[in-house]
Every structure is written in C-alpha cells, then in structure tokens.
Coordinates of N, CA and C in Angstrom, one line a residue:
X1 N 78.7 65.8 86.7 CA 80.1 66.1 87.2 C 81.0 66.3 86.0
X2 N 80.9 65.5 85.0 CA 81.8 65.6 83.8 C 81.5 67.0 83.1
X3 N 80.2 67.3 83.0 CA 79.8 68.5 82.4 C 80.3 69.7 83.1
X4 N 80.3 69.7 84.5 CA 80.8 70.8 85.3 C 82.3 70.9 85.1
X5 N 83.0 69.8 85.0 CA 84.4 69.8 84.8 C 84.8 70.5 83.5
X6 N 84.0 70.2 82.4 CA 84.2 70.8 81.1 C 84.0 72.3 81.2
X7 N 82.9 72.7 81.9 CA 82.6 74.1 82.0 C 83.7 74.8 82.7
X8 N 84.2 74.2 83.7 CA 85.3 74.9 84.5 C 86.5 75.0 83.6
X9 N 86.8 74.0 82.9 CA 88.0 74.0 82.0 C 87.8 75.1 81.0
X10 N 86.6 75.3 80.4 CA 86.4 76.3 79.4 C 86.6 77.7 80.0
X11 N 86.1 77.9 81.3 CA 86.3 79.2 81.9 C 87.7 79.5 82.2
X12 N 88.5 78.4 82.5 CA 89.9 78.7 82.8 C 90.6 79.0 81.5
X13 N 90.2 78.4 80.4 CA 90.8 78.7 79.1 C 90.5 80.1 78.7
X14 N 89.3 80.5 78.9 CA 88.9 81.9 78.6 C 89.7 82.9 79.4
X15 N 90.0 82.6 80.7 CA 90.8 83.5 81.5 C 92.3 83.6 80.9
X16 N 92.8 82.4 80.5 CA 94.1 82.4 79.9 C 94.2 83.2 78.6
X17 N 93.1 83.1 77.8 CA 93.1 83.8 76.6 C 93.1 85.3 76.9
X18 N 92.4 85.8 77.9 CA 92.3 87.2 78.2 C 93.7 87.6 78.6
X19 N 94.4 86.8 79.4 CA 95.8 87.2 79.8 C 96.7 87.3 78.6
X20 N 96.6 86.3 77.7 CA 97.5 86.3 76.5 C 97.2 87.5 75.6
X21 N 96.0 88.0 75.6 CA 95.6 89.1 74.7 C 96.0 90.5 75.2
X22 N 96.4 90.6 76.5 CA 96.8 91.9 77.0 C 98.0 92.5 76.4
X23 N 97.8 93.6 75.9 CA 99.0 94.4 75.4 C 99.2 95.6 76.3
X24 N 100.3 95.5 77.1 CA 100.5 96.5 78.1 C 100.6 97.9 77.6
X25 N 100.9 98.1 76.3 CA 100.9 99.4 75.7 C 99.5 100.0 75.6
X26 N 98.4 99.1 75.7 CA 97.1 99.6 75.7 C 96.5 100.0 77.0
X27 N 97.3 99.8 78.1 CA 96.9 100.2 79.4 C 97.0 101.7 79.6
X28 N 95.9 102.3 80.0 CA 95.9 103.8 80.2 C 95.8 104.1 81.7
X29 N 96.7 104.9 82.1 CA 96.8 105.3 83.5 C 96.3 106.7 83.7
X30 N 95.3 106.9 84.6 CA 94.8 108.3 84.8 C 94.8 108.6 86.3
X31 N 94.9 109.8 86.7 CA 94.8 110.2 88.1 C 93.3 110.3 88.4
X32 N 92.9 110.3 89.6 CA 91.5 110.4 90.1 C 90.9 111.7 89.5
X33 N 89.8 111.5 88.8 CA 89.2 112.6 88.1 C 87.8 113.1 88.6
X34 N 87.4 112.6 89.8 CA 86.2 113.1 90.3 C 85.2 112.0 90.6
X35 N 83.9 112.4 90.9 CA 82.9 111.5 91.3 C 82.6 110.3 90.4
X36 N 82.9 110.5 89.1 CA 82.7 109.4 88.2 C 83.6 108.2 88.4
X37 N 84.8 108.5 89.0 CA 85.8 107.4 89.2 C 85.5 106.7 90.5
X38 N 84.8 107.3 91.5 CA 84.6 106.7 92.8 C 84.0 105.4 92.7
X39 N 82.9 105.2 92.0 CA 82.2 103.8 91.9 C 83.2 102.8 91.3
X40 N 84.0 103.2 90.4 CA 85.0 102.2 89.8 C 86.0 101.7 90.9
X41 N 86.5 102.7 91.7 CA 87.4 102.3 92.8 C 86.7 101.4 93.8
X42 N 85.5 101.8 94.2 CA 84.8 101.0 95.2 C 84.5 99.6 94.7
X43 N 84.1 99.5 93.5 CA 83.8 98.2 92.9 C 85.0 97.2 92.9
X44 N 86.2 97.7 92.5 CA 87.4 96.9 92.5 C 87.8 96.5 93.9
X45 N 87.8 97.4 94.8 CA 88.3 97.1 96.2 C 87.3 96.2 96.9
X46 N 86.0 96.5 96.8 CA 85.0 95.6 97.4 C 85.0 94.2 96.9
X47 N 85.3 94.1 95.6 CA 85.3 92.7 95.0 C 86.6 91.9 95.3
X48 N 87.7 92.6 95.4 CA 89.0 91.9 95.5 C 89.5 91.8 96.9
X49 N 89.1 92.7 97.8 CA 89.8 92.7 99.1 C 88.9 92.2 100.2
X50 N 89.5 91.7 101.3 CA 88.8 91.1 102.4 C 88.3 92.1 103.4
X51 N 89.0 93.3 103.5 CA 88.7 94.3 104.5 C 87.5 95.2 104.0
X52 N 86.5 95.4 104.9 CA 85.3 96.2 104.5 C 85.6 97.7 104.6
X53 N 85.1 98.4 103.7 CA 85.2 99.9 103.7 C 83.9 100.5 103.5
X54 N 83.6 101.6 104.1 CA 82.4 102.4 103.9 C 82.7 103.5 102.8
X55 N 81.7 104.0 102.2 CA 81.9 105.1 101.2 C 82.6 106.3 101.8
X56 N 82.4 106.5 103.1 CA 83.1 107.6 103.8 C 84.6 107.4 103.8
X57 N 85.0 106.2 103.9 CA 86.5 105.9 103.9 C 87.0 106.2 102.5
X58 N 86.4 105.8 101.5 CA 86.8 106.1 100.1 C 86.9 107.6 99.9
X59 N 85.8 108.3 100.3 CA 85.8 109.7 100.1 C 86.8 110.5 100.9
X60 N 87.2 110.0 102.1 CA 88.2 110.6 102.9 C 89.5 110.6 102.1
X61 N 89.8 109.5 101.4 CA 91.1 109.5 100.7 C 91.0 110.3 99.4
X62 N 90.0 110.0 98.5 CA 90.0 110.6 97.2 C 89.7 112.1 97.2
X63 N 88.9 112.6 98.2 CA 88.6 114.0 98.2 C 89.7 114.8 98.8
X64 N 90.4 114.3 99.7 CA 91.5 115.1 100.3 C 92.8 114.9 99.6
X65 N 93.1 113.8 99.0 CA 94.3 113.6 98.2 C 94.1 113.0 96.9
X66 N 93.3 113.6 96.0 CA 93.0 113.1 94.7 C 94.2 112.9 93.8
X67 N 95.2 113.7 94.0 CA 96.4 113.6 93.2 C 97.3 112.4 93.5
X68 N 96.9 111.6 94.6 CA 97.7 110.4 95.0 C 97.0 109.1 94.5
X69 N 95.8 109.2 94.0 CA 95.0 108.1 93.5 C 95.1 108.0 92.0
X70 N 95.3 106.7 91.5 CA 95.3 106.5 90.1 C 94.5 105.3 89.7
X71 N 94.1 105.2 88.5 CA 93.3 104.1 88.0 C 93.9 103.7 86.7
X72 N 93.8 102.3 86.4 CA 94.3 101.8 85.2 C 93.2 101.2 84.3
X73 N 93.1 101.6 83.1 CA 92.1 101.2 82.2 C 92.6 100.4 81.0
X74 N 91.9 99.3 80.6 CA 92.2 98.6 79.4 C 91.0 98.5 78.5
X75 N 91.0 99.2 77.4 CA 89.9 99.3 76.4 C 88.6 99.7 77.1
X76 N 88.7 100.7 78.0 CA 87.6 101.3 78.6 C 87.2 100.7 79.9
X77 N 87.8 99.6 80.3 CA 87.5 98.8 81.5 C 88.5 99.2 82.6
X78 N 88.0 99.5 83.8 CA 88.9 99.8 84.9 C 89.4 98.5 85.5
X79 N 90.7 98.3 85.4 CA 91.3 97.0 85.8 C 92.2 97.1 87.0
X80 N 92.5 98.3 87.5 CA 93.4 98.4 88.7 C 93.3 99.8 89.3
X81 N 93.6 100.0 90.5 CA 93.6 101.3 91.2 C 94.6 101.3 92.4
X82 N 95.0 102.5 92.7 CA 95.8 102.7 94.0 C 95.2 103.9 94.6
X83 N 95.1 103.9 96.0 CA 94.5 105.0 96.7 C 95.5 105.2 97.9
X84 N 95.9 106.5 98.0 CA 96.9 106.8 99.0 C 96.5 108.2 99.7
X85 N 97.3 108.5 100.7 CA 97.2 109.8 101.4 C 98.6 110.2 101.9
X86 N 98.6 111.4 102.5 CA 99.9 111.9 103.1 C 99.6 112.9 104.1
X87 N 100.5 113.1 105.0 CA 100.3 114.0 106.1 C 101.5 113.9 107.1
X88 N 101.4 114.8 108.1 CA 102.5 114.8 109.1 C 102.4 113.6 110.1
X89 N 103.5 113.1 110.4 CA 103.6 112.0 111.4 C 104.8 112.2 112.2
X90 N 104.6 112.5 113.5 CA 105.7 112.8 114.4 C 106.5 114.0 113.8
X91 N 107.8 113.7 113.4 CA 108.6 114.7 112.9 C 108.8 114.6 111.4
X92 N 108.0 113.8 110.7 CA 108.2 113.6 109.3 C 106.9 113.9 108.5
X93 N 107.0 114.1 107.2 CA 105.9 114.2 106.3 C 105.8 112.9 105.6
X94 N 104.8 112.2 105.8 CA 104.7 110.8 105.4 C 103.6 110.5 104.4
X95 N 103.9 109.7 103.4 CA 102.9 109.2 102.5 C 102.4 107.8 102.9
X96 N 101.2 107.4 102.6 CA 100.7 106.1 103.0 C 99.8 105.5 101.9
X97 N 100.2 104.3 101.5 CA 99.5 103.6 100.4 C 98.4 102.8 101.1
X98 N 97.1 103.1 100.9 CA 96.0 102.5 101.6 C 95.4 101.3 100.9
X99 N 95.3 101.4 99.5 CA 94.6 100.4 98.8 C 95.3 100.2 97.4
X100 N 95.5 99.0 97.1 CA 96.1 98.7 95.8 C 95.4 97.4 95.2
X101 N 94.8 97.5 94.1 CA 94.1 96.3 93.5 C 94.3 96.3 92.0
X102 N 94.6 95.1 91.5 CA 94.6 94.8 90.1 C 93.8 93.5 89.9
X103 N 92.8 93.5 89.1 CA 91.9 92.3 88.9 C 92.7 91.2 88.4
X104 N 92.3 89.9 88.7 CA 93.2 88.8 88.5 C 93.7 88.6 87.0
X105 N 92.8 88.7 86.0 CA 93.4 88.4 84.7 C 94.5 89.4 84.2
X106 N 94.6 90.5 85.0 CA 95.6 91.5 84.6 C 96.8 91.6 85.5
X107 N 96.9 90.6 86.4 CA 98.0 90.6 87.3 C 99.3 90.0 86.6
X108 N 100.4 90.5 87.0 CA 101.6 89.9 86.4 C 102.1 90.7 85.2
X109 N 101.5 91.8 84.9 CA 101.8 92.6 83.7 C 102.4 94.0 84.1
X110 N 102.8 94.2 85.3 CA 103.4 95.4 85.7 C 102.5 96.5 86.0
X111 N 101.2 96.2 86.1 CA 100.2 97.3 86.3 C 100.3 97.8 87.7
X112 N 100.3 96.9 88.7 CA 100.4 97.3 90.1 C 101.7 98.1 90.3
X113 N 102.8 97.7 89.7 CA 104.0 98.5 89.9 C 103.9 99.9 89.3
X114 N 103.3 100.0 88.2 CA 103.1 101.3 87.6 C 102.2 102.2 88.5
X115 N 101.1 101.6 89.0 CA 100.2 102.4 89.8 C 100.9 102.9 91.1
X116 N 101.6 102.0 91.7 CA 102.3 102.4 92.9 C 103.4 103.4 92.7
X117 N 104.1 103.2 91.6 CA 105.2 104.2 91.3 C 104.6 105.6 91.0
X118 N 103.5 105.7 90.3 CA 102.9 107.0 90.1 C 102.5 107.7 91.4
X119 N 101.9 106.9 92.3 CA 101.5 107.4 93.6 C 102.7 107.9 94.4
X120 N 103.8 107.1 94.4 CA 105.0 107.4 95.1 C 105.6 108.7 94.6
X121 N 105.7 108.8 93.3 CA 106.3 109.9 92.6 C 105.5 111.2 93.0
X122 N 104.2 111.1 93.1 CA 103.4 112.3 93.5 C 103.6 112.6 94.9
X123 N 103.9 111.6 95.8 CA 104.2 111.9 97.2 C 105.6 112.6 97.2
X124 N 106.5 112.1 96.5 CA 107.9 112.8 96.4 C 107.8 114.2 96.0
X125 N 107.0 114.5 95.0 CA 106.9 115.8 94.5 C 106.1 116.7 95.4
X126 N 105.4 116.1 96.4 CA 104.6 116.9 97.4 C 105.4 117.1 98.6
X127 N 106.6 116.6 98.7 CA 107.5 116.8 99.8 C 107.5 115.7 100.9
X128 N 107.0 114.6 100.6 CA 107.0 113.4 101.5 C 108.5 113.0 101.7
X129 N 108.8 112.6 103.0 CA 110.1 112.1 103.3 C 110.1 110.5 103.4
X130 N 109.0 109.9 103.5 CA 108.9 108.5 103.5 C 107.5 108.0 103.1
X131 N 107.3 106.7 102.8 CA 106.1 106.1 102.5 C 105.9 104.8 103.3
X132 N 104.7 104.6 103.9 CA 104.5 103.4 104.6 C 103.2 102.7 104.1
X133 N 103.1 101.5 104.5 CA 101.9 100.7 104.2 C 101.9 99.4 105.0
X134 N 100.8 98.6 105.1 CA 100.8 97.3 105.7 C 100.4 96.3 104.7
X135 N 101.1 95.1 104.8 CA 100.8 94.0 103.9 C 100.7 92.7 104.7
X136 N 99.8 91.8 104.3 CA 99.7 90.5 105.0 C 101.1 89.8 104.8
X137 N 101.5 89.1 105.9 CA 102.7 88.4 105.9 C 102.6 87.2 104.9
X138 N 101.4 86.8 104.5 CA 101.2 85.7 103.6 C 101.1 86.2 102.1
X139 N 101.1 87.5 101.9 CA 100.9 88.0 100.6 C 102.3 88.2 99.9
X140 N 102.7 87.1 99.4 CA 104.1 87.1 98.8 C 104.2 88.0 97.6
X141 N 103.2 88.1 96.8 CA 103.2 89.0 95.7 C 103.4 90.5 96.1
X142 N 102.7 90.9 97.1 CA 102.8 92.3 97.5 C 104.2 92.5 98.1
X143 N 104.6 91.6 99.0 CA 105.9 91.8 99.6 C 107.1 91.8 98.6
X144 N 106.9 91.0 97.6 CA 108.0 91.0 96.5 C 107.9 92.3 95.7
X145 N 106.8 92.8 95.4 CA 106.6 94.0 94.6 C 107.3 95.2 95.4
X146 N 106.8 95.4 96.7 CA 107.4 96.5 97.5 C 108.8 96.3 97.8
X147 N 109.3 95.1 97.9 CA 110.7 94.9 98.1 C 111.5 95.4 96.9
X148 N 111.0 95.1 95.7 CA 111.7 95.6 94.5 C 111.8 97.1 94.4
X149 N 110.8 97.8 95.0 CA 110.7 99.2 95.0 C 111.5 99.8 96.1
X150 N 112.1 99.0 97.0 CA 113.0 99.5 98.0 C 112.4 99.6 99.4
X151 N 111.2 99.1 99.6 CA 110.6 99.1 100.9 C 111.2 98.1 101.8
X152 N 111.3 98.4 103.1 CA 111.9 97.5 104.1 C 110.8 97.1 105.1
X153 N 111.0 95.9 105.8 CA 110.0 95.5 106.8 C 110.4 96.1 108.1
X154 N 109.6 97.1 108.5 CA 109.9 97.9 109.7 C 109.4 97.3 111.0
X155 N 108.3 96.5 110.9 CA 107.6 96.0 112.1 C 106.6 94.9 111.7
X156 N 106.5 93.9 112.6 CA 105.4 92.9 112.4 C 104.3 93.2 113.3
X157 N 103.1 93.2 112.8 CA 101.8 93.6 113.5 C 101.0 92.3 113.6
X158 N 100.9 91.8 114.9 CA 100.2 90.5 115.1 C 98.7 90.6 115.0
X159 N 98.1 89.7 114.3 CA 96.7 89.6 114.1 C 96.1 91.0 113.7
X160 N 96.7 91.6 112.8 CA 96.4 92.9 112.4 C 95.0 93.0 111.6
X161 N 94.8 92.0 110.8 CA 93.6 92.1 110.0 C 92.4 91.4 110.6
X162 N 91.2 91.6 110.0 CA 90.0 91.0 110.6 C 90.0 89.5 110.4
X163 N 90.7 89.0 109.5 CA 90.8 87.5 109.3 C 91.9 86.9 110.2
X164 N 92.5 87.7 111.1 CA 93.5 87.2 112.0 C 94.9 87.1 111.5
X165 N 95.1 87.4 110.3 CA 96.5 87.3 109.7 C 97.4 88.5 110.2
X166 N 98.6 88.2 110.4 CA 99.6 89.2 110.8 C 99.9 90.1 109.6
X167 N 100.5 91.2 109.9 CA 100.9 92.1 108.8 C 102.3 92.6 109.0
X168 N 103.0 92.9 107.9 CA 104.3 93.7 108.0 C 104.0 95.1 107.7
X169 N 104.6 96.0 108.5 CA 104.6 97.4 108.2 C 105.8 97.6 107.3
X170 N 105.6 98.1 106.1 CA 106.7 98.4 105.2 C 106.9 99.9 105.1
X171 N 108.2 100.2 104.9 CA 108.5 101.6 104.9 C 109.6 101.9 103.8
X172 N 109.4 103.0 103.1 CA 110.3 103.4 102.1 C 110.8 104.8 102.4
X173 N 112.1 105.0 102.7 CA 112.6 106.3 103.0 C 113.2 106.9 101.7
X174 N 112.9 108.1 101.4 CA 113.4 108.8 100.2 C 114.8 109.2 100.5
X175 N 115.8 108.7 99.7 CA 117.1 109.1 99.9 C 117.4 110.4 99.1
X176 N 118.6 111.0 99.4 CA 119.0 112.2 98.6 C 119.2 111.8 97.2
X177 N 118.7 112.6 96.2 CA 118.8 112.3 94.8 C 120.2 112.1 94.4
X178 N 121.1 112.9 94.9 CA 122.5 112.8 94.4 C 123.2 111.5 94.8
X179 N 122.6 110.8 95.9 CA 123.2 109.6 96.4 C 122.5 108.4 95.7
X180 N 121.3 108.6 95.3 CA 120.5 107.5 94.7 C 119.8 108.0 93.4
X181 N 120.6 108.0 92.3 CA 120.1 108.6 91.0 C 118.8 107.9 90.5
X182 N 118.6 106.7 90.9 CA 117.4 106.0 90.4 C 116.1 106.7 90.9
X183 N 116.1 107.2 92.2 CA 115.0 107.9 92.7 C 114.9 109.3 92.1
X184 N 116.0 109.9 91.7 CA 116.0 111.2 91.0 C 115.3 111.0 89.7
X185 N 115.7 109.9 89.0 CA 115.0 109.6 87.7 C 113.6 109.4 87.8
X186 N 113.1 108.7 88.9 CA 111.7 108.4 89.2 C 110.9 109.7 89.2
X187 N 111.5 110.7 89.9 CA 110.8 112.0 90.0 C 110.8 112.8 88.7
X188 N 111.7 112.6 87.9 CA 111.9 113.4 86.7 C 111.3 112.8 85.4
X189 N 110.9 111.5 85.4 CA 110.6 110.8 84.2 C 109.5 111.4 83.4
X190 N 108.5 112.0 84.1 CA 107.4 112.6 83.3 C 107.9 113.7 82.4
X191 N 108.8 114.5 82.9 CA 109.4 115.6 82.1 C 110.2 115.1 81.0
X192 N 110.7 113.9 81.1 CA 111.5 113.3 80.0 C 110.6 112.5 79.0
X193 N 109.3 112.3 79.3 CA 108.4 111.6 78.4 C 108.5 110.1 78.6
X194 N 109.1 109.6 79.6 CA 109.2 108.1 79.8 C 108.0 107.6 80.6
X195 N 107.7 106.3 80.4 CA 106.7 105.7 81.2 C 107.4 104.8 82.2
X196 N 107.0 104.9 83.5 CA 107.6 104.1 84.6 C 106.7 102.9 84.8
X197 N 107.3 101.7 84.6 CA 106.5 100.5 84.9 C 106.6 100.2 86.4
X198 N 105.8 100.4 86.7 CA 105.7 99.9 88.0 C 104.5 98.9 88.1
X199 N 98.2 96.3 101.4 CA 97.1 95.7 101.5 C 96.6 96.7 102.2
X200 N 93.8 96.6 106.0 CA 93.5 98.0 105.7 C 92.5 98.4 106.9
X201 N 91.9 98.2 108.2 CA 91.7 99.6 108.7 C 92.3 100.3 107.6
X202 N 92.8 101.4 107.5 CA 93.4 102.0 106.3 C 94.7 101.3 106.0
X203 N 94.6 100.0 105.7 CA 95.9 99.3 105.5 C 95.9 98.7 104.2
X204 N 97.1 98.4 103.8 CA 97.3 97.8 102.5 C 97.2 96.3 102.4
X205 N 96.3 95.7 103.2 CA 95.8 94.4 102.9 C 95.1 94.6 101.6
X206 N 95.0 95.8 101.2 CA 94.4 96.1 99.9 C 95.3 95.9 98.7
X207 N 96.3 95.1 98.9 CA 97.1 94.9 97.7 C 96.8 93.5 97.1
X208 N 96.2 93.6 96.0 CA 95.8 92.3 95.3 C 96.2 92.6 93.8
X209 N 97.2 91.8 93.4 CA 97.6 92.0 92.0 C 98.3 90.8 91.5

C-alpha cells in the first residue's frame, strides 16, 4: 500500500511538472487538414468524452465542414480539438459546436478558448447568425468558458445524455458589429496579425478542458 501511494504521488508530480512546463506560445493551432488529422481527433474524443461516436459521425463533420474544425499541437503532440458544423435552422443560418476536448495536463491554459474562438470566427465569416451547443449542467468549466464568450442558457434538456445528466442548450447570437465592437474585432483579428486566446448525440457534452 505504501509503495502504491508513493507511485501515485510520483505520477501526480509528473503531471504537475508537465503543466508547469507548458509555454502557451508553443501551442500551434491548425485547421483540419485531411485524413491524417481524423485519427487524432477520434483518439482525443474517444479518450476524454463519455458519449460514443462512430467514425461516420466524425466524417460527417470534418468532411462537410473542415473549415470549422481545429486542432491544437504542443511539440508535435495533439492536445486539443474542436469540431463544428453549420446549416439552416428554421429561419436562421446556425453554427453548432459538437465536440471540444483538451487533454487534462493542458487545461486551464486558454487552449479551449482559442479553439472555440477560431471556430466561431469561421462561422461568422461564413454568414452564421448564431451558434448553439449543449453542455452538461454539471460541467462548470464548460459553462464558465461559454459564458465568458457571451453564450446564454436558452433551455434545459432533462436527461439529455446517456449517463442521465441534464444539459443546458447554450446560444450565442451575433450582434451587429457597430453595436458590439468586440465581435467586430474577433472577425478581423487575423487580418491584423493578432492571436485570439480563446459537450453529444451531436452534442457538446464533448467539452472537456
């Protein structure tokens, strides 16, 4: 028992060291680049999330909307990803964040925020009027992140996930740029050379960061 305790402590120390060594300037963000990226996305989501997905689900998203999916790399290792889609919904053109994952040692460094922001910006540039997703009511980290980005809780979905947990449907409405300059800046930052730091049936229970 004592030996197991020491081993556990050593593993915890190693994880802490990994976190301390992360230099956010070394994180590289890339848009989905083809079949080589698909296994990386599948590995992260299958490892970190409770909702099961088939390869057909992944391909549905990344083949039809590759420009909305992004991956984060640290020294050649894929440490995070976001997968999204967009399309008509009633009388609006809507974006949808389906999967968001950042592996544990890399959480709390703004990686999830950056991934989400890049996807949202791509939706804005494609003409989306709003963005939606679902998040577990118990996922305080996801709710806090989306709240900071301006999402509101539009609806509570009871026993939405396979584990029986409720979900909040979150929604972000894109305001007019002249009334909300922060969103105007979000859409323009790439041209200015700045970096923006930013859960599933197809639902964003896939938010782990």
